[in-house]
Amino acid sequence: MPFSELFDNEFKERNRGHFSAIVRVAFADGKINDEEQTFLDKIASTLQISEDEYKEILQDPWKHPINPPYLYTQRLERLYDLSRMVHVDHHLGDQQEVMLTRMGLALGFTPGNVNYIVRKALSLVDKKVDLDTFLFEMENMNK
């Protein structure tokens, strides 16, 4: 196996893990509605998830582990995607917020601040901010 394929495979596995986390959040209310499906389609394309991988992940989203990125900014980007999935229903059920908190922990946010981070993320997504604004606000929320 060429050296470059090691990084490519790791990148693809991280993307599959991230996509499966988003699917888990989508399934938290027991179903995927049309708006969630559209969002999943868009994210799958962005993350370069093949059609076969897409179907496999929809069948069993718990198969792929969540591999938290090393960089804080990348963790926030993933939290942004997950928060948008929670918000796409236009109503926030308790189960979805619990699931988002679990995903936040899996992404590497600490138990002491994950609830605060999730609440802030959801409030920003509720305001329909873009990714750059989200990152700025999240990185500067304690200043």
mmCIF file of C-alpha atoms in Angstrom, residues 19-66:
data_model
loop_
_atom_site.group_PDB
_atom_site.id
_atom_site.type_symbol
_atom_site.label_atom_id
_atom_site.label_comp_id
_atom_site.label_asym_id
_atom_site.label_seq_id
_atom_site.Cartn_x
_atom_site.Cartn_y
_atom_site.Cartn_z
ATOM 1 C CA PHE A 19 -21.488 11.227 8.595
ATOM 2 C CA SER A 20 -22.673 8.344 10.761
ATOM 3 C CA ALA A 21 -22.801 10.711 13.747
ATOM 4 C CA ILE A 22 -25.005 13.083 11.755
ATOM 5 C CA VAL A 23 -27.263 10.177 10.760
ATOM 6 C CA ARG A 24 -27.530 9.140 14.428
ATOM 7 C CA VAL A 25 -28.711 12.633 15.324
ATOM 8 C CA ALA A 26 -31.202 12.561 12.440
ATOM 9 C CA PHE A 27 -32.598 9.236 13.712
ATOM 10 C CA ALA A 28 -32.846 10.498 17.306
ATOM 11 C CA ASP A 29 -36.521 11.333 16.809
ATOM 12 C CA GLY A 30 -37.163 7.949 15.176
ATOM 13 C CA LYS A 31 -37.475 9.085 11.570
ATOM 14 C CA ILE A 32 -35.805 11.101 8.815
ATOM 15 C CA ASN A 33 -38.035 13.725 7.226
ATOM 16 C CA ASP A 34 -37.586 15.258 3.757
ATOM 17 C CA GLU A 35 -35.607 18.258 4.992
ATOM 18 C CA GLU A 36 -33.259 16.023 6.982
ATOM 19 C CA GLN A 37 -32.863 13.773 3.932
ATOM 20 C CA THR A 38 -31.890 16.770 1.795
ATOM 21 C CA PHE A 39 -29.366 17.835 4.425
ATOM 22 C CA LEU A 40 -27.939 14.302 4.623
ATOM 23 C CA ASP A 41 -27.606 14.190 0.833
ATOM 24 C CA LYS A 42 -25.712 17.484 0.847
ATOM 25 C CA ILE A 43 -23.408 16.465 3.712
ATOM 26 C CA ALA A 44 -22.738 13.071 2.103
ATOM 27 C CA SER A 45 -21.635 14.813 -1.062
ATOM 28 C CA THR A 46 -19.443 17.250 0.872
ATOM 29 C CA LEU A 47 -17.834 14.406 2.834
ATOM 30 C CA GLN A 48 -17.358 12.308 -0.321
ATOM 31 C CA ILE A 49 -19.546 9.478 0.924
ATOM 32 C CA SER A 50 -20.272 7.027 -1.901
ATOM 33 C CA GLU A 51 -23.804 5.837 -2.594
ATOM 34 C CA ASP A 52 -22.989 2.365 -1.232
ATOM 35 C CA GLU A 53 -21.454 3.830 1.944
ATOM 36 C CA TYR A 54 -24.484 6.113 2.275
ATOM 37 C CA LYS A 55 -26.880 3.161 2.199
ATOM 38 C CA GLU A 56 -24.697 1.154 4.595
ATOM 39 C CA ILE A 57 -24.510 4.015 7.103
ATOM 40 C CA LEU A 58 -28.270 4.612 6.925
ATOM 41 C CA GLN A 59 -28.825 0.919 7.731
ATOM 42 C CA ASP A 60 -26.448 0.930 10.719
ATOM 43 C CA PRO A 61 -25.105 4.365 11.710
ATOM 44 C CA TRP A 62 -23.527 2.918 14.867
ATOM 45 C CA LYS A 63 -21.097 0.798 12.855
ATOM 46 C CA HIS A 64 -18.571 3.593 12.357
ATOM 47 C CA PRO A 65 -16.809 5.176 15.341
ATOM 48 C CA ILE A 66 -16.701 8.923 15.836
#
